[in-house]
JSON list of C-alpha atoms and ligand atoms in Angstrom, two decimals:
[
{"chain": "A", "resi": 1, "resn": "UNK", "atom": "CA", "xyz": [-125.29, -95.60, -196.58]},
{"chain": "A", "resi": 2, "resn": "UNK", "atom": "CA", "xyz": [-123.47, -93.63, -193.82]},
{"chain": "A", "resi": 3, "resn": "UNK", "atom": "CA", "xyz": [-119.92, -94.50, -195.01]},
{"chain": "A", "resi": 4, "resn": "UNK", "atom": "CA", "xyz": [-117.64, -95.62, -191.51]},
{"chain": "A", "resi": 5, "resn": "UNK", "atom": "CA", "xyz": [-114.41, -94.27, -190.46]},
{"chain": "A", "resi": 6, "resn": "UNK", "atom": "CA", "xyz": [-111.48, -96.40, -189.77]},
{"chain": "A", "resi": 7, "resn": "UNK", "atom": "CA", "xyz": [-108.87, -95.99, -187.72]},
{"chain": "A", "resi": 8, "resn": "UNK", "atom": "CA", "xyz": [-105.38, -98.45, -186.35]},
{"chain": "A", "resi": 9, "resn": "UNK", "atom": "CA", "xyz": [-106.33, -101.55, -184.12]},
{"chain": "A", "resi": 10, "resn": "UNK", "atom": "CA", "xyz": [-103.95, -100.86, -181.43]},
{"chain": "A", "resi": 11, "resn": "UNK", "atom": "CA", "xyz": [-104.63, -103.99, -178.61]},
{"chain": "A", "resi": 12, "resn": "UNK", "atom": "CA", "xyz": [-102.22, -105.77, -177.00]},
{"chain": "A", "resi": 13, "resn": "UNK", "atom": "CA", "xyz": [-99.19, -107.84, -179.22]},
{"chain": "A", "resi": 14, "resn": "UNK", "atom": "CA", "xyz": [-96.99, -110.87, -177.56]},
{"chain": "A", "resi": 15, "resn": "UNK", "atom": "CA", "xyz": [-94.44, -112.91, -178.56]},
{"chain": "A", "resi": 16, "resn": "UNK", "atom": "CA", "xyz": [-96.12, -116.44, -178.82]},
{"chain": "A", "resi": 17, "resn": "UNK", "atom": "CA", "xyz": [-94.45, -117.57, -175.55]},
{"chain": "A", "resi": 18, "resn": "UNK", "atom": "CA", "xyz": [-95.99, -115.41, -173.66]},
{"chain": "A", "resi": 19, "resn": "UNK", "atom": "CA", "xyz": [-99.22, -116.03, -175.32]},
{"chain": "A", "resi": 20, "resn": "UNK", "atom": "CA", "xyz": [-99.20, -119.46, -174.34]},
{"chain": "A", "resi": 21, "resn": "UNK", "atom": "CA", "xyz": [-98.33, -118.35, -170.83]},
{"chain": "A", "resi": 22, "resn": "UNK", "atom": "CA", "xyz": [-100.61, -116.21, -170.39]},
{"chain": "A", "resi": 23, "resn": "UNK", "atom": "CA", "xyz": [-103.43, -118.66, -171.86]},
{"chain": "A", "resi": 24, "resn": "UNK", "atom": "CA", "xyz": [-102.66, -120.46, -169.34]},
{"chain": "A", "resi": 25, "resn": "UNK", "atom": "CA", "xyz": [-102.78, -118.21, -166.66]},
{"chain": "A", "resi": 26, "resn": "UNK", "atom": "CA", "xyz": [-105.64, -116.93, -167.21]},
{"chain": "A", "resi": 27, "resn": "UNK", "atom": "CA", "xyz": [-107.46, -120.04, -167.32]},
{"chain": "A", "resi": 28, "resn": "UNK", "atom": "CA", "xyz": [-106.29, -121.66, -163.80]},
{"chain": "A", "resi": 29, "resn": "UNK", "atom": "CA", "xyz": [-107.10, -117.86, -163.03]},
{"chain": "A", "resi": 30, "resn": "UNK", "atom": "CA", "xyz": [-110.99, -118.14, -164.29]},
{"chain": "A", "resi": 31, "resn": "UNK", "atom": "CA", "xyz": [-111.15, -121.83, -163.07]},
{"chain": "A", "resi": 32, "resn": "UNK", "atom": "CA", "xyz": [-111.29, -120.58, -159.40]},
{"chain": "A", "resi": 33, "resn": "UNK", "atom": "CA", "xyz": [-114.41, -118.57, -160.06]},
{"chain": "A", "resi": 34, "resn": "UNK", "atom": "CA", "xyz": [-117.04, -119.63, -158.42]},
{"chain": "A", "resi": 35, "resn": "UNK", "atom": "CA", "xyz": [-120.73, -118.81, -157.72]},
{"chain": "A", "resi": 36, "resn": "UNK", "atom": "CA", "xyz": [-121.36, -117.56, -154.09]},
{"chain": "A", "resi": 37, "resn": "UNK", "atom": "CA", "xyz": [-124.32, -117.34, -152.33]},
{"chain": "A", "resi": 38, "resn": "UNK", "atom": "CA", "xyz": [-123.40, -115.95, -148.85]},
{"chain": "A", "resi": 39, "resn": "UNK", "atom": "CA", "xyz": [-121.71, -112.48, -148.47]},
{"chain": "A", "resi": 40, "resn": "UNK", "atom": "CA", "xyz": [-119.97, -110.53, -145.69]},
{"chain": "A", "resi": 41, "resn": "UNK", "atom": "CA", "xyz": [-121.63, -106.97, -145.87]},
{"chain": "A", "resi": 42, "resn": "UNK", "atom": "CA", "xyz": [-118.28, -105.08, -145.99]},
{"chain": "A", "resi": 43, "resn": "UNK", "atom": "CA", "xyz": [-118.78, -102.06, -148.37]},
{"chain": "A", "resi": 44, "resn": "UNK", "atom": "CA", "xyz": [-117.24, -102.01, -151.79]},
{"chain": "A", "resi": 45, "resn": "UNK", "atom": "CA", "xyz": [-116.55, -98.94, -153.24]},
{"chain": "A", "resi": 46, "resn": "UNK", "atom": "CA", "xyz": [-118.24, -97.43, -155.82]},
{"chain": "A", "resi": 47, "resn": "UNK", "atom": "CA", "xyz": [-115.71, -96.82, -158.43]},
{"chain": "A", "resi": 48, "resn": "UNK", "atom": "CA", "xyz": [-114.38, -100.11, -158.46]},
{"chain": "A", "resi": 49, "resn": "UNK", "atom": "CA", "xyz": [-118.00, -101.49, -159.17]},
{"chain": "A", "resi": 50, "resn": "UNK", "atom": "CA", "xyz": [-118.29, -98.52, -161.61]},
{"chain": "A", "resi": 51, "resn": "UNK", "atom": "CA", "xyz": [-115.17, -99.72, -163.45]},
{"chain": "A", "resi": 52, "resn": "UNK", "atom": "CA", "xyz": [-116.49, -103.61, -163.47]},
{"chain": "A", "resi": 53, "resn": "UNK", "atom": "CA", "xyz": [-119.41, -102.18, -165.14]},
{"chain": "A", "resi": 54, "resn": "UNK", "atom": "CA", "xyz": [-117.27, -100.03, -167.91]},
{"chain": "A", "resi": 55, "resn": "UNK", "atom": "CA", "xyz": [-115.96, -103.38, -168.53]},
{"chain": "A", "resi": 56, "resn": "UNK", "atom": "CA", "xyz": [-119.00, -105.61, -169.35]},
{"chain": "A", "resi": 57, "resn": "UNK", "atom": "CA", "xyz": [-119.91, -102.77, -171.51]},
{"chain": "A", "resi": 58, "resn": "UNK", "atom": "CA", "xyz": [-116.75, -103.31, -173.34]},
{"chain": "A", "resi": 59, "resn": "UNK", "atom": "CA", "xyz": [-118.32, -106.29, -174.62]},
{"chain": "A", "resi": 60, "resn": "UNK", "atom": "CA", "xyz": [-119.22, -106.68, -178.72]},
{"chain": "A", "resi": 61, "resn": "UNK", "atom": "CA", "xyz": [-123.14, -106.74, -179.60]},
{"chain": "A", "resi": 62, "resn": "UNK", "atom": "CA", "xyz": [-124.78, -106.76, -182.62]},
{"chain": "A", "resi": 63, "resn": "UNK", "atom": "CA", "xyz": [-124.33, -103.77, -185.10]},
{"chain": "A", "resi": 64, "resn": "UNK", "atom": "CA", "xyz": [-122.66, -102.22, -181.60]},
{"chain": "A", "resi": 65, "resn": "UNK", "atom": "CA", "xyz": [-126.19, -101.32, -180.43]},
{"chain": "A", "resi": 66, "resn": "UNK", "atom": "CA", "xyz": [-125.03, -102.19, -177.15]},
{"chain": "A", "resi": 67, "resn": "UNK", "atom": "CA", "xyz": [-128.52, -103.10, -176.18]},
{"chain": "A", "resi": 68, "resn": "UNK", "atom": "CA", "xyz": [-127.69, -103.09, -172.00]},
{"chain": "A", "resi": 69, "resn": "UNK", "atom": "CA", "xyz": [-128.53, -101.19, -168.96]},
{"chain": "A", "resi": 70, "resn": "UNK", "atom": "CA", "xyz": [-127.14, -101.65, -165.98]},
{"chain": "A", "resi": 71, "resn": "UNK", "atom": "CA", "xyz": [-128.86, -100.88, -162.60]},
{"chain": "A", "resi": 72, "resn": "UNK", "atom": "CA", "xyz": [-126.38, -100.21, -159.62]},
{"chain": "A", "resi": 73, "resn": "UNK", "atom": "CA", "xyz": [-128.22, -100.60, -156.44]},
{"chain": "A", "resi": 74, "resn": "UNK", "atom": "CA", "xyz": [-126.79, -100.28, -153.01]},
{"chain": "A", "resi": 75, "resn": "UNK", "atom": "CA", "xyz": [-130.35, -98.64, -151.59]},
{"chain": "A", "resi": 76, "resn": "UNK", "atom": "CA", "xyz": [-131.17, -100.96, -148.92]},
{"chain": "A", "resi": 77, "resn": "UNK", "atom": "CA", "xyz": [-134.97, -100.27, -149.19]},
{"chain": "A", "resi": 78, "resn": "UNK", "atom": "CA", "xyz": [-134.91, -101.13, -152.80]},
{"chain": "A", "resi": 79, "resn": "UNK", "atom": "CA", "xyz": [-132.81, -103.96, -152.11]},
{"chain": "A", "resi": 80, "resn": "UNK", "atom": "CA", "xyz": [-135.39, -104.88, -149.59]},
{"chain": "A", "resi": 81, "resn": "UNK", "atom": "CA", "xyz": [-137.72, -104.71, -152.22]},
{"chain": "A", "resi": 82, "resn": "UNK", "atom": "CA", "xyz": [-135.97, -106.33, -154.26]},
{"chain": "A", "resi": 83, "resn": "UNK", "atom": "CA", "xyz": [-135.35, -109.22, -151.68]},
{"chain": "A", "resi": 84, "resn": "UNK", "atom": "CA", "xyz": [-139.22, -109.48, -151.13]},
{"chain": "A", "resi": 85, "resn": "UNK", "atom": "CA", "xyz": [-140.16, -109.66, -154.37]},
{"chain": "A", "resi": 86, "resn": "UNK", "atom": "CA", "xyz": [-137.74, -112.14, -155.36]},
{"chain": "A", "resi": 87, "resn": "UNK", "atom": "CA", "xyz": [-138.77, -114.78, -152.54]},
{"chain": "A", "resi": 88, "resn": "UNK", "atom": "CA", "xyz": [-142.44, -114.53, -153.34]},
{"chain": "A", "resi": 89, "resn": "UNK", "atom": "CA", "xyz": [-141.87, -115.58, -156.63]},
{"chain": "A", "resi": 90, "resn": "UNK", "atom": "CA", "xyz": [-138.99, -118.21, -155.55]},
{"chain": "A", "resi": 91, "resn": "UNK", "atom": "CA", "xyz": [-141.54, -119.25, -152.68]},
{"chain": "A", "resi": 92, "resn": "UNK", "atom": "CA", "xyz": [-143.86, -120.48, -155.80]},
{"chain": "A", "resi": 93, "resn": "UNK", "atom": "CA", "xyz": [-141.06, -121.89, -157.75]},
{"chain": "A", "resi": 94, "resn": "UNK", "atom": "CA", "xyz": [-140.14, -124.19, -155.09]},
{"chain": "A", "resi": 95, "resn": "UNK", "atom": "CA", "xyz": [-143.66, -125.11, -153.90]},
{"chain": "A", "resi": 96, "resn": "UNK", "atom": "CA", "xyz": [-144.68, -126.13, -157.19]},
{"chain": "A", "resi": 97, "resn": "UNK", "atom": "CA", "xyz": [-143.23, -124.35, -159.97]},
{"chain": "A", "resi": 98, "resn": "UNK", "atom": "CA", "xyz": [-140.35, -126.48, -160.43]},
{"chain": "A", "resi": 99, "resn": "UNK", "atom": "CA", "xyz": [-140.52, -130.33, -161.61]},
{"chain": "A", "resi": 100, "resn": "UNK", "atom": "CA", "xyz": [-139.00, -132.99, -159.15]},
{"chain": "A", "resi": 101, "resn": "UNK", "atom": "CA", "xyz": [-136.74, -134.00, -161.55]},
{"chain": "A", "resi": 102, "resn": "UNK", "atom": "CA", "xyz": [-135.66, -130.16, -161.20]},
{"chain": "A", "resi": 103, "resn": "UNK", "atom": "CA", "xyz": [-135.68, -129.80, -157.77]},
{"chain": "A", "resi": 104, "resn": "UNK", "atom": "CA", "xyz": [-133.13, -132.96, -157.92]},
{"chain": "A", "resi": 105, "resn": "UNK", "atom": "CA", "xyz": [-130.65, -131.25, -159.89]},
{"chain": "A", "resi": 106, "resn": "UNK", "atom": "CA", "xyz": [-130.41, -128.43, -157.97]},
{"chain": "A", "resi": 107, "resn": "UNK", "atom": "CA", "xyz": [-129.76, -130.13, -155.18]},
{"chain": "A", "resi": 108, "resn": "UNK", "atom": "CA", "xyz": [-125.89, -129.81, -154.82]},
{"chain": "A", "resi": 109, "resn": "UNK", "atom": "CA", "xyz": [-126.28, -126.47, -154.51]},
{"chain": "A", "resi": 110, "resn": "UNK", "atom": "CA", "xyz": [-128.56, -126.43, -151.41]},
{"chain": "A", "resi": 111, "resn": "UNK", "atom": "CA", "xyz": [-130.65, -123.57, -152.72]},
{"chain": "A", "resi": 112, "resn": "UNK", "atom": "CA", "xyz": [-134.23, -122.52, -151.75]},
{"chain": "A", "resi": 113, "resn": "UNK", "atom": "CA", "xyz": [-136.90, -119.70, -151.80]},
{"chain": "A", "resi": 114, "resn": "UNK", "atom": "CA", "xyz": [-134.41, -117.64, -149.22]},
{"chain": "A", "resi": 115, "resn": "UNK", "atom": "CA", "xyz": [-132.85, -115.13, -150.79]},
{"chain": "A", "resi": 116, "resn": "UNK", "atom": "CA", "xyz": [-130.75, -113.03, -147.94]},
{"chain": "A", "resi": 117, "resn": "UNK", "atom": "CA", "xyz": [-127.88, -112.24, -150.40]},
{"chain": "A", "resi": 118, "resn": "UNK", "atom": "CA", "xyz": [-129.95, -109.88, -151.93]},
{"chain": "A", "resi": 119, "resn": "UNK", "atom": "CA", "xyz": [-130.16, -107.21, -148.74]},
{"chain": "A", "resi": 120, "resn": "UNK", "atom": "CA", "xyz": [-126.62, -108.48, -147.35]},
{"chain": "A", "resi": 121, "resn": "UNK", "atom": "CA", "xyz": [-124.36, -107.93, -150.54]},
{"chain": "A", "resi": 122, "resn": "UNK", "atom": "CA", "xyz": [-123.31, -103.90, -150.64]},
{"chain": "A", "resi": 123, "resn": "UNK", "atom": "CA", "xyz": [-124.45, -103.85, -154.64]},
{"chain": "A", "resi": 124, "resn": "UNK", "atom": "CA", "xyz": [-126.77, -105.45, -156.48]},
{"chain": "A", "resi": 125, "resn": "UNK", "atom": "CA", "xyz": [-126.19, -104.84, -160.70]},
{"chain": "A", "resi": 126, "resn": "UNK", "atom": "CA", "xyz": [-129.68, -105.73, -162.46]},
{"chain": "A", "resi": 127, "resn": "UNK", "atom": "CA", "xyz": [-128.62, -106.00, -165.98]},
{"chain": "A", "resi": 128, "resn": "UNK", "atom": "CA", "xyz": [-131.70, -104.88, -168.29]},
{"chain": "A", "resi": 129, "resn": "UNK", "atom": "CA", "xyz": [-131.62, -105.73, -172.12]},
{"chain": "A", "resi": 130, "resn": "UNK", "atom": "CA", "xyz": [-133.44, -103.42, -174.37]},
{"chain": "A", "resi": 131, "resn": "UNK", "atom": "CA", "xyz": [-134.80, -105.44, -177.50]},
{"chain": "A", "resi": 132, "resn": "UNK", "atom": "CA", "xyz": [-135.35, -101.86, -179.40]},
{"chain": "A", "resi": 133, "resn": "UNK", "atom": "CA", "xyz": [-133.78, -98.53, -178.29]},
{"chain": "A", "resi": 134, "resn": "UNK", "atom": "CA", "xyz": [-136.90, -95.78, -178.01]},
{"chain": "A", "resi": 135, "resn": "UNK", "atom": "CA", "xyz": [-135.35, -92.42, -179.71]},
{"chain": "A", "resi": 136, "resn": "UNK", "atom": "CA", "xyz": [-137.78, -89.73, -179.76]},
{"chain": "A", "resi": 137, "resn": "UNK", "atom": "CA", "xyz": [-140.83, -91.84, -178.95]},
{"chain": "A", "resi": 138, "resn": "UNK", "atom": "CA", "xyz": [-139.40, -94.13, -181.90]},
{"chain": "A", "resi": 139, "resn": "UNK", "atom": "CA", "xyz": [-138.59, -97.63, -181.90]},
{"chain": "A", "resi": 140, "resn": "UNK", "atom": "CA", "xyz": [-135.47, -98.92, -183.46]},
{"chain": "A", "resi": 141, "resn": "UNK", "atom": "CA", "xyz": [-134.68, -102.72, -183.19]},
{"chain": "A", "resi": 142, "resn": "UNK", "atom": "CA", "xyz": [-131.56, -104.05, -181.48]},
{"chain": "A", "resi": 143, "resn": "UNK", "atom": "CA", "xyz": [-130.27, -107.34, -183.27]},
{"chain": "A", "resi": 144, "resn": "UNK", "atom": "CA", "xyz": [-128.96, -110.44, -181.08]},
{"chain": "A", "resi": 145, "resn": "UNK", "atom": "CA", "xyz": [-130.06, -109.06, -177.97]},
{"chain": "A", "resi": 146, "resn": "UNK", "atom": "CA", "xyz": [-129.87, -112.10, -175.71]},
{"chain": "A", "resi": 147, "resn": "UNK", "atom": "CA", "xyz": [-126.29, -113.03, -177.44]},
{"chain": "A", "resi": 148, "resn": "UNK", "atom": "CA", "xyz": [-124.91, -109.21, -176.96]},
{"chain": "A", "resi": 149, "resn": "UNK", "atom": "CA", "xyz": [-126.46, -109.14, -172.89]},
{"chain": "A", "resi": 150, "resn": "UNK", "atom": "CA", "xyz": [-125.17, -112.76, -172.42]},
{"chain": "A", "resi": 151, "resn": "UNK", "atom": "CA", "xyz": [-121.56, -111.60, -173.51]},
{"chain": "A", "resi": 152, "resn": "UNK", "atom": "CA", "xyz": [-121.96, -108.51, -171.42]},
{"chain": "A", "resi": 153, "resn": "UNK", "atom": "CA", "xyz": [-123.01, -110.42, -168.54]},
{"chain": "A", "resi": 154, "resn": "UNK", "atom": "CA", "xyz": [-119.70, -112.69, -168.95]},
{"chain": "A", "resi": 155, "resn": "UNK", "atom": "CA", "xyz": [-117.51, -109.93, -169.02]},
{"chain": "A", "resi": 156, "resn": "UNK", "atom": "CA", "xyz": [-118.93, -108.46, -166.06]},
{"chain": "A", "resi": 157, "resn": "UNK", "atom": "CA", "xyz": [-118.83, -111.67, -163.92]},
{"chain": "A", "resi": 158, "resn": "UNK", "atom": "CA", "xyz": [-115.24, -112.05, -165.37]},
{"chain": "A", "resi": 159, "resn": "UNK", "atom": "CA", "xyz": [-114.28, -108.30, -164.23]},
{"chain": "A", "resi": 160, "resn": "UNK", "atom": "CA", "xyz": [-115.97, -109.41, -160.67]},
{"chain": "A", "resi": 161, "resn": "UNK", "atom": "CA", "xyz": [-113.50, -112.44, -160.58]},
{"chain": "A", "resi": 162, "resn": "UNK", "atom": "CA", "xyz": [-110.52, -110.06, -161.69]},
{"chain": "A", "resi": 163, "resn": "UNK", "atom": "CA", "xyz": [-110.86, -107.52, -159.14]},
{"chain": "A", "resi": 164, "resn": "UNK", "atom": "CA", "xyz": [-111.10, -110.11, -156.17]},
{"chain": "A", "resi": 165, "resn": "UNK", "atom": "CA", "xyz": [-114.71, -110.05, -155.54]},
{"chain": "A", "resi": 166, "resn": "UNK", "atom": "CA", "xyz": [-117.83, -112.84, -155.69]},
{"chain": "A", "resi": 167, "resn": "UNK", "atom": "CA", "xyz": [-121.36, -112.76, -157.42]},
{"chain": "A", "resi": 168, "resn": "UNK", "atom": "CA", "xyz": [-123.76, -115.11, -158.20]},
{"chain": "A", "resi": 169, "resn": "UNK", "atom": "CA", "xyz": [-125.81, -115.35, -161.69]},
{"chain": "A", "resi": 170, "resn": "UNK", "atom": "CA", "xyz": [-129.73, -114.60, -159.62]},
{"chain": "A", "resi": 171, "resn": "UNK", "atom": "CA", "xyz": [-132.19, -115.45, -162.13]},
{"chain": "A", "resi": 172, "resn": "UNK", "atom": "CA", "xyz": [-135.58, -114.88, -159.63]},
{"chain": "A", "resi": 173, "resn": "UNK", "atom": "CA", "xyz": [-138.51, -116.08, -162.14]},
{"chain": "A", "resi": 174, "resn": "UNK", "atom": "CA", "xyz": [-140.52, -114.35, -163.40]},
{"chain": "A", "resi": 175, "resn": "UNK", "atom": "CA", "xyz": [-138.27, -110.91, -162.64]},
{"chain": "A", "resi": 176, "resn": "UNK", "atom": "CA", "xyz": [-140.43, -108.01, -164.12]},
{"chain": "A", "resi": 177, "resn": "UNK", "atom": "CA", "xyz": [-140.81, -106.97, -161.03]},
{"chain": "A", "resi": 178, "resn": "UNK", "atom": "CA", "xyz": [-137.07, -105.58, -161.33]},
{"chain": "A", "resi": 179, "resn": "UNK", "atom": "CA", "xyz": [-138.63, -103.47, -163.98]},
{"chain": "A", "resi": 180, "resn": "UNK", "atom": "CA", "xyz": [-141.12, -101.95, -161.90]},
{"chain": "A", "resi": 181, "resn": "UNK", "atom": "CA", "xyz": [-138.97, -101.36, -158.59]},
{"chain": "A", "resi": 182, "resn": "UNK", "atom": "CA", "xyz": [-136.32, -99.91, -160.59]},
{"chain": "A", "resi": 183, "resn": "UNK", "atom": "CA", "xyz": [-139.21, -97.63, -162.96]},
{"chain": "A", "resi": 184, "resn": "UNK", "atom": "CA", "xyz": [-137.55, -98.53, -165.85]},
{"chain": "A", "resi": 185, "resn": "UNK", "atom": "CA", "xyz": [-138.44, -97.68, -169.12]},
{"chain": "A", "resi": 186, "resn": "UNK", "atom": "CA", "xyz": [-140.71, -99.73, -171.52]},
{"chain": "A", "resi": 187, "resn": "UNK", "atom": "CA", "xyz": [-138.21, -101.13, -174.03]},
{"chain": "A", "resi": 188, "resn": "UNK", "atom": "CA", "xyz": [-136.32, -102.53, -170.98]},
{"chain": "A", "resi": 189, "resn": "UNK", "atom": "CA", "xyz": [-136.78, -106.31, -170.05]},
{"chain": "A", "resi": 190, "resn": "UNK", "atom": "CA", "xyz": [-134.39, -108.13, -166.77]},
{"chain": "A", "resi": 191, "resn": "UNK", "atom": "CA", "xyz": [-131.98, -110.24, -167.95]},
{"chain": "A", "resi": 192, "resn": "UNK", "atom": "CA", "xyz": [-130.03, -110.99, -165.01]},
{"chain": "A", "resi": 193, "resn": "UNK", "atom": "CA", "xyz": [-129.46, -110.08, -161.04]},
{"chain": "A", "resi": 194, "resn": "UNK", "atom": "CA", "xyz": [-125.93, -110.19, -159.79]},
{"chain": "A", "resi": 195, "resn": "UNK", "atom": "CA", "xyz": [-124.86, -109.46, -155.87]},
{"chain": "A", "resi": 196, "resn": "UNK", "atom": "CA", "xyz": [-121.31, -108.18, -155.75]},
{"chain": "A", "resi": 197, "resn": "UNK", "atom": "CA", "xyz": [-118.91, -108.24, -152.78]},
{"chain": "A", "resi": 198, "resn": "UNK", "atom": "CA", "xyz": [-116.68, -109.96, -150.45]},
{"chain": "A", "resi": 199, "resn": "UNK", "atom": "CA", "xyz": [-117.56, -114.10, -149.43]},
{"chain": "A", "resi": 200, "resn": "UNK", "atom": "CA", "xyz": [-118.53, -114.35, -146.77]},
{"chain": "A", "resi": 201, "resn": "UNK", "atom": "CA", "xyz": [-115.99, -115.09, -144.01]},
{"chain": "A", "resi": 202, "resn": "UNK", "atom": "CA", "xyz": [-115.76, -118.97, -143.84]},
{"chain": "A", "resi": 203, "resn": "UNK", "atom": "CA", "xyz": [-117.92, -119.68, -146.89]},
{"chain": "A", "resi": 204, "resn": "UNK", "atom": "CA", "xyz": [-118.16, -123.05, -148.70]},
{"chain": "A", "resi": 205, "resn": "UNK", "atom": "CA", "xyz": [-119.30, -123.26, -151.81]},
{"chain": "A", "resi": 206, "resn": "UNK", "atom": "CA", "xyz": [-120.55, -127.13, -153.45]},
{"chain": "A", "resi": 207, "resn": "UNK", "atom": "CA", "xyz": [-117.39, -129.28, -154.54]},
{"chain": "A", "resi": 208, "resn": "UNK", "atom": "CA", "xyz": [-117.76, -129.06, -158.05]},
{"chain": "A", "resi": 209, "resn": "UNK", "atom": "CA", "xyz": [-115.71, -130.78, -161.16]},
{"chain": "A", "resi": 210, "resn": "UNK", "atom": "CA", "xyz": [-115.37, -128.74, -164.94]},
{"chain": "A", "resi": 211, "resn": "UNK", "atom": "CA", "xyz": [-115.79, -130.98, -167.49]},
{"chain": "A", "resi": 212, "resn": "UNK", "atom": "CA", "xyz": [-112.75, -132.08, -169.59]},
{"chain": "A", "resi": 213, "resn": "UNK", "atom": "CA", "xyz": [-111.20, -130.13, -172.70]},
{"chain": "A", "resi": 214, "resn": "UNK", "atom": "CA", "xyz": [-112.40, -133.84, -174.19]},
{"chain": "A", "resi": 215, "resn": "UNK", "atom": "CA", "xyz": [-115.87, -133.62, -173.49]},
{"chain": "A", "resi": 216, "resn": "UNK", "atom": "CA", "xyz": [-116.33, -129.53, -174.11]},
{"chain": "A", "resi": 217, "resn": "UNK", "atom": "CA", "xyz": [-114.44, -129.65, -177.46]},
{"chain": "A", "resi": 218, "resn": "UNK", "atom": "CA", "xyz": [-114.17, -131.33, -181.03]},
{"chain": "A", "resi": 219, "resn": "UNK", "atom": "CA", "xyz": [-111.33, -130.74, -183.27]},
{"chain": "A", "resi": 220, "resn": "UNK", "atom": "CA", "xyz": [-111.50, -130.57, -186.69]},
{"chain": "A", "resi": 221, "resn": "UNK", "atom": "CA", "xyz": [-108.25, -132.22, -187.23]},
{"chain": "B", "resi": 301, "resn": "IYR", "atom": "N1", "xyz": [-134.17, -119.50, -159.49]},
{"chain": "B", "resi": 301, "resn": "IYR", "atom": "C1", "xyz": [-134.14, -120.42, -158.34]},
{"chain": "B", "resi": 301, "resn": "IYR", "atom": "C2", "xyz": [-133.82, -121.82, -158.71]},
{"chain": "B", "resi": 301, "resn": "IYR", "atom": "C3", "xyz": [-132.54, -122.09, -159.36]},
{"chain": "B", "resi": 301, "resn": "IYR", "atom": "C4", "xyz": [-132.51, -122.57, -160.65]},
{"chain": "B", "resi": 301, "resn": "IYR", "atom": "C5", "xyz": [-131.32, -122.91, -161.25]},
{"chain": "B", "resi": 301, "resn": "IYR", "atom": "I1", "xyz": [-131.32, -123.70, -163.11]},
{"chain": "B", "resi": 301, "resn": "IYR", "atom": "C6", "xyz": [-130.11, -122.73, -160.56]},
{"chain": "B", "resi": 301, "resn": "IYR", "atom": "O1", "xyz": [-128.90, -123.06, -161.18]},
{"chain": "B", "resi": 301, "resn": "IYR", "atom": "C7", "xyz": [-130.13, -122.26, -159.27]},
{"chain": "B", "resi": 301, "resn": "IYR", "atom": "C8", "xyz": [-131.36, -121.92, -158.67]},
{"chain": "B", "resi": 301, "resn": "IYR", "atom": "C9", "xyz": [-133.21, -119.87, -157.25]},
{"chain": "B", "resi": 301, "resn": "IYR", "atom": "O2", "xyz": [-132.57, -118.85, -157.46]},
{"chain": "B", "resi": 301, "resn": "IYR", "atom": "O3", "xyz": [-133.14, -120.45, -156.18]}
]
């Protein structure tokens, strides 16, 4: 076995006040995220995306594999292709795809087949997981793919929240036709489409409750 090297765990130490400041913060901070679906089409610049994405790769996966790609698109043809593609398939999900009962629950959210955020928001990040890694024509297995992507994905949308900005968790069905548009590589499968960038000006979004620490946790005493 390749034996590992070690070396001091040097993140960030408070006194426990703080701690249980900052907790706090941060929560009421992350409580006012909130999925947007219409976006002004003011530019965002490309580092500051660039660093979001440094940070969902920050994220842990299994045996560090890091099993993501991230596609950065601000190419409004590909977005337009992107946007076409999408609706066609969300044009099928809505007229009869989707169960009633389905339909229903989605309907605080006022969604439908439309999908104009994806050619008005400056970037588009496709996140791609890769369930093996192909090195020299040879597979190698990733382990907890969906887990390690998922985390990613939170950090990301976290980082989005952090820096001021909005996105929305796009989950077009079926989306292997991100894999095509964007020629990616066999061992590549969509996971997730996020538009990034500023609300649009005015923008409501549905008036939502969080469920209760009571209902969202058990404690064991
Ligand atoms: N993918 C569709 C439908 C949709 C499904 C769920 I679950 C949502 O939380 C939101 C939308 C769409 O994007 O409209």
């Amino acid at each position: 076995m390749k034996s590992s090297s070690f070396i001091p765990y040097s993140g960030p130490q408070f006194e426990e006040q703080e701690m249980v400041e900052r907790a706090e913060h941060f929560y009421k901070y992350m409580n006012k995220r909130r999925s947007v679906r219409e976006y002004s089409d003011k530019p965002v610049p490309r580092e500051l995306v660039e660093h979001l994405i440094l940070t969902a790769g920050t994220a842990p996966s299994g045996a560090h594999k890091q099993p993501w790609t991230f596609c950065l698109v601000s190419d409004p043809e590909i977005k337009k292709a992107i946007r076409i593609a999408a609706e066609e398939e969300e044009y099928e999900n809505y007229n009869g795809r989707m169960s009633e009962s389905w339909k229903q629950d989605l309907e605080p959210f006022a969604t439908d087949w439309h999908k104009p955020f994806l050619e008005i928001a400056p970037w588009l990040i496709v996140i791609f997981k890769k369930p093996y890694d192909l090195i020299n024509g040879e597979k190698h297995k990733n382990y907890y793919v969906n887990e390690s992507v998922g985390l990613a994905a939170g950090f990301l949308i976290s980082a989005i929240h952090q820096a001021g900005l909005v996105t929305l968790t796009h989950t077009p069905s079926p989306m292997n036709f991100l894999q095509d548009i964007l020629k990616r590589p066999e061992n590549e499968r969509a996971f997730l489409l996020l538009p990034v960038g500023y609300p649009k000006e005015g923008v409501e979004v549905p008036n939502l409750d969080r469920k209760g620490l009571n209902e969202i946790m058990v404690s064991y005493p």
